PDB file of C-alpha atoms in Angstrom:
ATOM      1  CA  MET A 133      93.956  86.181 120.585  1.00 97.00           C
ATOM      2  CA  GLY A 134      96.736  84.410 122.492  1.00 98.00           C
ATOM      3  CA  PRO A 135      99.037  83.402 123.913  1.00 98.00           C
ATOM      4  CA  PRO A 136      99.190  79.655 123.199  1.00 98.00           C
ATOM      5  CA  ALA A 137     100.124  77.422 126.128  1.00 98.00           C
ATOM      6  CA  HIS A 138     103.344  76.440 124.370  1.00 96.00           C
ATOM      7  CA  GLY A 139     105.149  77.347 121.169  1.00 96.00           C
ATOM      8  CA  GLN A 140     104.178  80.173 118.859  1.00 98.00           C
ATOM      9  CA  ILE A 141     101.975  81.226 115.974  1.00 99.00           C
ATOM     10  CA  THR A 142     103.689  80.168 112.757  1.00 99.00           C
ATOM     11  CA  LYS A 143     101.071  81.172 110.199  1.00 99.00           C
ATOM     12  CA  ALA A 144      97.959  83.305 109.877  1.00 99.00           C
ATOM     13  CA  THR A 145      95.751  83.744 106.839  1.00 99.00           C
ATOM     14  CA  TYR A 146      92.637  85.865 106.469  1.00 99.00           C
ATOM     15  CA  SER A 147      90.617  87.786 103.901  1.00 99.00           C
ATOM     16  CA  ILE A 148      88.496  90.884 103.494  1.00 97.00           C
ATOM     17  CA  ALA A 149      86.239  92.340 100.823  1.00 95.00           C
ATOM     18  CA  ALA A 150      87.236  95.994 100.679  1.00 93.00           C
ATOM     19  CA  PRO A 151      84.578  97.786 102.741  1.00 93.00           C
ATOM     20  CA  GLY A 152      83.026 101.200 102.322  1.00 95.00           C
ATOM     21  CA  VAL A 153      85.344 104.090 103.122  1.00 97.00           C
ATOM     22  CA  PRO A 154      84.919 106.341 106.184  1.00 97.00           C
ATOM     23  CA  GLN A 155      82.157 108.931 106.056  1.00 96.00           C
ATOM     24  CA  GLY A 156      81.923 112.393 107.581  1.00 96.00           C
ATOM     25  CA  THR A 157      85.640 113.145 107.851  1.00 95.00           C
ATOM     26  CA  THR A 158      86.762 116.755 108.173  1.00 95.00           C
ATOM     27  CA  VAL A 159      90.122 118.381 107.444  1.00 94.00           C
ATOM     28  CA  THR A 160      91.068 121.950 108.359  1.00 94.00           C
ATOM     29  CA  ASP A 161      94.718 121.889 107.277  1.00 94.00           C
ATOM     30  CA  PRO A 162      95.762 119.825 104.215  1.00 90.00           C
ATOM     31  CA  ARG A 163      99.301 119.742 105.612  1.00 90.00           C
ATOM     32  CA  ASP A 164      98.015 117.597 108.517  1.00 94.00           C
ATOM     33  CA  GLU A 165      95.805 115.073 106.748  1.00 93.00           C
ATOM     34  CA  VAL A 166      93.376 112.644 108.384  1.00 95.00           C
ATOM     35  CA  TRP A 167      93.845 108.907 107.800  1.00 96.00           C
ATOM     36  CA  THR A 168      92.231 105.644 108.889  1.00 97.00           C
ATOM     37  CA  SER A 169      93.784 102.163 108.955  1.00 98.00           C
ATOM     38  CA  ILE A 170      92.286  98.748 109.638  1.00 98.00           C
ATOM     39  CA  TRP A 171      94.525  95.750 110.235  1.00 98.00           C
ATOM     40  CA  ILE A 172      95.189  92.352 111.754  1.00 98.00           C
ATOM     41  CA  GLY A 173      98.680  91.873 113.149  1.00 98.00           C
ATOM     42  CA  LEU A 174     100.945  89.341 114.837  1.00 99.00           C
ATOM     43  CA  SER A 175     103.377  90.126 117.645  1.00 98.00           C
ATOM     44  CA  ALA A 176     105.254  88.570 120.540  1.00 98.00           C
ATOM     45  CA  THR A 177     103.312  90.771 122.960  1.00 96.00           C
ATOM     46  CA  GLN A 178     100.225  92.962 123.108  1.00 92.00           C
ATOM     47  CA  GLY A 179     101.339  96.501 122.407  1.00 83.00           C
ATOM     48  CA  ASP A 180     104.965  96.391 123.573  1.00 87.00           C
ATOM     49  CA  ALA A 181     106.770  98.658 121.102  1.00 87.00           C
ATOM     50  CA  SER A 182     110.054  96.812 121.626  1.00 90.00           C
ATOM     51  CA  ASN A 183     108.595  93.852 119.704  1.00 95.00           C
ATOM     52  CA  SER A 184     107.695  94.198 116.035  1.00 97.00           C
ATOM     53  CA  LEU A 185     104.040  94.121 114.978  1.00 98.00           C
ATOM     54  CA  TYR A 186     103.643  92.451 111.583  1.00 98.00           C
ATOM     55  CA  GLN A 187     100.525  94.171 110.272  1.00 98.00           C
ATOM     56  CA  PRO A 188      99.605  94.448 106.591  1.00 99.00           C
ATOM     57  CA  LEU A 189      97.636  97.698 106.404  1.00 98.00           C
ATOM     58  CA  PHE A 190      94.381  98.789 104.815  1.00 97.00           C
ATOM     59  CA  ASN A 191      94.622 102.582 104.733  1.00 98.00           C
ATOM     60  CA  TRP A 192      92.350 105.441 103.615  1.00 98.00           C
ATOM     61  CA  SER A 193      92.611 109.218 103.586  1.00 96.00           C
ATOM     62  CA  PRO A 194      90.474 111.996 102.067  1.00 95.00           C
ATOM     63  CA  ASP A 195      93.673 112.920 100.213  1.00 95.00           C
ATOM     64  CA  GLN A 196      95.122 109.565  99.212  1.00 96.00           C
ATOM     65  CA  LYS A 197      98.175 111.119  97.578  1.00 96.00           C
ATOM     66  CA  SER A 198      99.209 112.523 100.953  1.00 94.00           C
ATOM     67  CA  GLN A 199      99.683 108.889 102.045  1.00 95.00           C
ATOM     68  CA  GLY A 200     101.543 107.869  98.892  1.00 96.00           C
ATOM     69  CA  CYS A 201      98.617 106.099  97.222  1.00 97.00           C
ATOM     70  CA  SER A 202      97.050 106.692  93.815  1.00 97.00           C
ATOM     71  CA  ALA A 203      93.584 105.414  94.824  1.00 97.00           C
ATOM     72  CA  GLY A 204      90.420 107.433  94.467  1.00 94.00           C
ATOM     73  CA  ALA A 205      88.520 108.822  97.441  1.00 92.00           C
ATOM     74  CA  ASP A 206      86.087 105.870  97.359  1.00 95.00           C
ATOM     75  CA  GLU A 207      88.840 103.224  97.446  1.00 97.00           C
ATOM     76  CA  TRP A 208      91.202 101.781 100.029  1.00 98.00           C
ATOM     77  CA  CYS A 209      94.950 101.275  99.779  1.00 98.00           C
ATOM     78  CA  VAL A 210      96.811  98.166 100.967  1.00 99.00           C
ATOM     79  CA  ALA A 211     100.447  97.308 101.714  1.00 99.00           C
ATOM     80  CA  ALA A 212     102.567  94.804 103.584  1.00 99.00           C
ATOM     81  CA  SER A 213     103.833  96.615 106.662  1.00 99.00           C
ATOM     82  CA  THR A 214     105.611  96.113 109.990  1.00 98.00           C
ATOM     83  CA  TYR A 215     105.711  98.423 112.980  1.00 97.00           C
ATOM     84  CA  THR A 216     109.157  98.189 114.586  1.00 96.00           C
ATOM     85  CA  SER A 217     110.892  99.914 117.486  1.00 92.00           C
ATOM     86  CA  ALA A 218     112.534 102.142 114.860  1.00 93.00           C
ATOM     87  CA  GLY A 219     109.246 103.035 113.157  1.00 94.00           C
ATOM     88  CA  GLN A 220     107.008 101.742 110.369  1.00 95.00           C
ATOM     89  CA  VAL A 221     108.612  99.644 107.634  1.00 97.00           C
ATOM     90  CA  ALA A 222     106.235  99.279 104.709  1.00 98.00           C
ATOM     91  CA  GLN A 223     105.858  98.719 101.004  1.00 98.00           C
ATOM     92  CA  ALA A 224     104.209 101.187  98.636  1.00 98.00           C
ATOM     93  CA  TYR A 225     100.424 101.384  98.876  1.00 98.00           C
ATOM     94  CA  VAL A 226      98.361  99.703  96.155  1.00 98.00           C
ATOM     95  CA  PRO A 227      94.779 100.843  95.348  1.00 98.00           C
ATOM     96  CA  VAL A 228      91.947  98.415  96.122  1.00 97.00           C
ATOM     97  CA  ALA A 229      88.550  98.835  94.465  1.00 92.00           C
ATOM     98  CA  ARG A 230      85.345  98.606  96.528  1.00 90.00           C
ATOM     99  CA  ASP A 231      84.367  94.978  97.288  1.00 93.00           C
ATOM    100  CA  ALA A 232      87.568  93.577  95.730  1.00 95.00           C
ATOM    101  CA  PRO A 233      88.623  90.340  97.496  1.00 97.00           C
ATOM    102  CA  VAL A 234      91.899  90.719  99.385  1.00 98.00           C
ATOM    103  CA  ASP A 235      93.802  87.777 100.911  1.00 99.00           C
ATOM    104  CA  PHE A 236      96.545  88.093 103.520  1.00 99.00           C
ATOM    105  CA  GLU A 237      99.185  85.590 104.629  1.00 99.00           C
ATOM    106  CA  ILE A 238     101.762  85.971 107.398  1.00 99.00           C
ATOM    107  CA  THR A 239     104.203  83.085 107.890  1.00 99.00           C
ATOM    108  CA  VAL A 240     107.279  82.456 110.036  1.00 99.00           C
ATOM    109  CA  HIS A 241     110.211  80.564 108.525  1.00 97.00           C
ATOM    110  CA  ASN A 242     113.895  80.469 109.484  1.00 97.00           C
ATOM    111  CA  ASN A 243     113.494  83.356 111.951  1.00 97.00           C
ATOM    112  CA  GLN A 244     111.938  85.574 109.320  1.00 99.00           C
ATOM    113  CA  VAL A 245     108.370  86.796 108.946  1.00 99.00           C
ATOM    114  CA  HIS A 246     106.933  86.811 105.438  1.00 99.00           C
ATOM    115  CA  GLN A 247     103.867  88.874 104.517  1.00 99.00           C
ATOM    116  CA  SER A 248     101.912  88.476 101.298  1.00 99.00           C
ATOM    117  CA  VAL A 249      98.889  90.436 100.059  1.00 99.00           C
ATOM    118  CA  ARG A 250      96.793  89.330  97.094  1.00 99.00           C
ATOM    119  CA  VAL A 251      93.991  91.229  95.363  1.00 98.00           C
ATOM    120  CA  ASP A 252      91.736  89.224  93.054  1.00 97.00           C
ATOM    121  CA  GLY A 253      94.253  86.384  93.374  1.00 97.00           C
ATOM    122  CA  HIS A 254      97.250  88.442  92.241  1.00 98.00           C
ATOM    123  CA  ARG A 255     100.067  89.224  94.658  1.00 98.00           C
ATOM    124  CA  VAL A 256     100.347  92.997  94.916  1.00 99.00           C
ATOM    125  CA  SER A 257     102.538  93.450  98.000  1.00 99.00           C
ATOM    126  CA  HIS A 258     105.005  91.388 100.002  1.00 99.00           C
ATOM    127  CA  GLN A 259     107.634  91.960 102.654  1.00 99.00           C
ATOM    128  CA  THR A 260     110.107  89.937 104.732  1.00 99.00           C
ATOM    129  CA  ASP A 261     111.337  91.089 108.138  1.00 98.00           C
ATOM    130  CA  PRO A 262     113.460  89.589 110.923  1.00 97.00           C
ATOM    131  CA  LEU A 263     111.495  87.783 113.633  1.00 97.00           C
ATOM    132  CA  SER A 264     111.999  89.880 116.770  1.00 92.00           C
ATOM    133  CA  ASN A 265     110.610  87.227 119.164  1.00 96.00           C
ATOM    134  CA  PRO A 266     108.261  84.219 118.837  1.00 98.00           C
ATOM    135  CA  LEU A 267     104.796  85.401 117.773  1.00 99.00           C
ATOM    136  CA  ARG A 268     102.211  84.642 120.465  1.00 98.00           C
ATOM    137  CA  TYR A 269      99.393  87.131 119.849  1.00 98.00           C
ATOM    138  CA  LEU A 270      97.067  87.978 116.970  1.00 98.00           C
ATOM    139  CA  TYR A 271      94.991  91.127 117.306  1.00 97.00           C
ATOM    140  CA  SER A 272      93.351  93.790 115.174  1.00 97.00           C
ATOM    141  CA  ALA A 273      92.259  97.404 115.317  1.00 96.00           C
ATOM    142  CA  ASP A 274      90.498 100.263 113.622  1.00 97.00           C
ATOM    143  CA  GLU A 275      93.049 103.064 113.804  1.00 96.00           C
ATOM    144  CA  CYS A 276      92.340 106.765 113.301  1.00 95.00           C
ATOM    145  CA  TYR A 277      94.747 109.681 113.013  1.00 95.00           C
ATOM    146  CA  THR A 278      92.663 112.821 113.418  1.00 92.00           C
ATOM    147  CA  GLY A 279      95.339 115.176 112.120  1.00 90.00           C
ATOM    148  CA  SER A 280      93.795 118.613 111.710  1.00 91.00           C
ATOM    149  CA  GLY A 281      90.224 117.306 111.601  1.00 92.00           C
ATOM    150  CA  THR A 282      88.051 114.313 112.458  1.00 94.00           C
ATOM    151  CA  CYS A 283      87.924 110.740 111.152  1.00 94.00           C
ATOM    152  CA  GLY A 284      84.135 110.486 110.921  1.00 96.00           C
ATOM    153  CA  SER A 285      82.708 106.969 111.015  1.00 97.00           C
ATOM    154  CA  LEU A 286      83.897 103.685 109.532  1.00 97.00           C
ATOM    155  CA  PRO A 287      81.149 101.409 108.130  1.00 97.00           C
ATOM    156  CA  SER A 288      80.807  97.885 109.479  1.00 97.00           C
ATOM    157  CA  TYR A 289      82.978  95.263 107.783  1.00 97.00           C
ATOM    158  CA  ARG A 290      84.187  91.721 108.320  1.00 97.00           C
ATOM    159  CA  TRP A 291      87.408  89.733 108.273  1.00 98.00           C
ATOM    160  CA  THR A 292      86.722  86.298 106.786  1.00 98.00           C
ATOM    161  CA  ASN A 293      88.267  82.837 106.631  1.00 98.00           C
ATOM    162  CA  LEU A 294      90.710  83.435 109.483  1.00 99.00           C
ATOM    163  CA  THR A 295      93.117  80.547 110.105  1.00 99.00           C
ATOM    164  CA  ILE A 296      95.846  80.444 112.757  1.00 99.00           C
ATOM    165  CA  VAL A 297      98.513  77.711 112.838  1.00 99.00           C
ATOM    166  CA  LEU A 298     100.482  76.958 116.022  1.00 99.00           C
ATOM    167  CA  SER A 299     103.881  75.289 116.298  1.00 99.00           C
ATOM    168  CA  GLU A 300     102.509  73.098 119.117  1.00 98.00           C
ATOM    169  CA  ALA A 301      98.919  71.970 119.609  1.00 99.00           C
ATOM    170  CA  ASP A 302      96.943  73.837 122.277  1.00 99.00           C
ATOM    171  CA  PRO A 303      93.379  72.506 122.657  1.00 98.00           C
ATOM    172  CA  LEU A 304      92.422  75.544 124.767  1.00 98.00           C
ATOM    173  CA  PHE A 305      93.817  78.255 122.486  1.00 99.00           C
ATOM    174  CA  GLY A 306      90.326  79.173 121.296  1.00 98.00           C
ATOM    175  CA  GLN A 307      89.472  80.306 124.820  1.00 98.00           C
ATOM    176  CA  THR A 308      91.983  83.153 124.557  1.00 98.00           C
ATOM    177  CA  LEU A 309      89.713  84.974 122.087  1.00 98.00           C
ATOM    178  CA  ALA A 310      88.735  88.416 123.410  1.00 97.00           C
ATOM    179  CA  LEU A 311      86.418  90.647 121.384  1.00 97.00           C
ATOM    180  CA  VAL A 312      85.540  94.293 122.077  1.00 95.00           C
ATOM    181  CA  GLY A 313      82.337  95.104 120.218  1.00 94.00           C
ATOM    182  CA  ALA A 314      83.095  92.626 117.431  1.00 98.00           C
ATOM    183  CA  THR A 315      81.462  89.205 116.991  1.00 98.00           C
ATOM    184  CA  THR A 316      82.427  85.941 115.327  1.00 97.00           C
ATOM    185  CA  SER A 317      80.022  84.159 113.000  1.00 94.00           C
ATOM    186  CA  PRO A 318      79.487  81.362 113.900  1.00 95.00           C
ATOM    187  CA  PRO A 319      80.645  81.981 117.490  1.00 96.00           C
ATOM    188  CA  GLY A 320      84.302  81.413 118.350  1.00 97.00           C
ATOM    189  CA  PHE A 321      87.286  79.717 116.718  1.00 98.00           C
ATOM    190  CA  SER A 322      87.246  75.959 116.146  1.00 98.00           C
ATOM    191  CA  THR A 323      89.881  73.252 115.643  1.00 98.00           C
ATOM    192  CA  VAL A 324      89.646  69.872 113.927  1.00 98.00           C
ATOM    193  CA  ASP A 325      93.191  68.663 114.622  1.00 98.00           C
ATOM    194  CA  GLY A 326      93.457  68.853 118.389  1.00 98.00           C
ATOM    195  CA  GLY A 327      94.511  72.474 118.616  1.00 98.00           C
ATOM    196  CA  SER A 328      97.269  72.985 116.050  1.00 99.00           C
ATOM    197  CA  THR A 329      95.049  74.823 113.559  1.00 99.00           C
ATOM    198  CA  TRP A 330      92.260  77.235 114.493  1.00 99.00           C
ATOM    199  CA  HIS A 331      89.640  78.709 112.182  1.00 99.00           C
ATOM    200  CA  ALA A 332      86.821  81.251 112.209  1.00 98.00           C
ATOM    201  CA  ALA A 333      84.513  81.879 109.268  1.00 98.00           C
ATOM    202  CA  ALA A 334      84.129  85.584 110.007  1.00 98.00           C
ATOM    203  CA  VAL A 335      84.847  88.303 112.544  1.00 98.00           C
ATOM    204  CA  VAL A 336      82.293  91.089 112.163  1.00 98.00           C
ATOM    205  CA  ILE A 337      83.419  94.611 113.098  1.00 98.00           C
ATOM    206  CA  PRO A 338      80.533  97.015 113.812  1.00 97.00           C
ATOM    207  CA  LEU A 339      80.309 100.608 112.620  1.00 97.00           C
ATOM    208  CA  ASP A 340      83.038 102.596 114.354  1.00 96.00           C
ATOM    209  CA  ASP A 341      82.176 106.219 115.140  1.00 96.00           C
ATOM    210  CA  PHE A 342      85.559 107.843 115.652  1.00 91.00           C
ATOM    211  CA  THR A 343      84.002 111.271 116.218  1.00 81.00           C
ATOM    212  CA  ALA A 344      82.050 110.002 119.236  1.00 70.00           C
ATOM    213  CA  LYS A 345      85.273 108.620 120.754  1.00 66.00           C
ATOM    214  CA  HIS A 346      86.917 112.025 120.647  1.00 51.00           C
TER     215      HIS A 346
END
């Protein structure tokens, strides 16, 4: 979603109930482990590696310890994280039980980007990074690293209570929404203040069959 006509995104909040973990993964070499991440991120551009992507991560692997997480095989791990031109900068993963409510907040203040992750209302991960350039895009992905095997399929899930705050009102910002396979419920983002704040109750992500893609 983006860019706004003027200004930048100054805040984004959203939630998720930890979904079911991927099914049908295969691994042939434990030294090259499979992993799956789901995330929403903010950046100055769409996919330009020279600009940081501020993206708290939900991550899962058949061998969670290989990713530095103590979670069980039926749980996800979560951490504040930023992808920079120098690589991933992230906090330690924290286990998240199935269906646990997780709340995310990304804010911009004094040329810094602050991430906060809460599970059951308790802050479990946070990170502050320099703002590389004004944030103008919000986007998300299901990400699969096949390693020495296959990622199987990721059950359907939903991001809920998404709110985006702009530094300058843009009454047409909602029209920048582009969905590939996903749906919003109810349809689209709405604003009640002339375009400074935008909200969607839920973005529903369908089952993702990584094996079919490869």
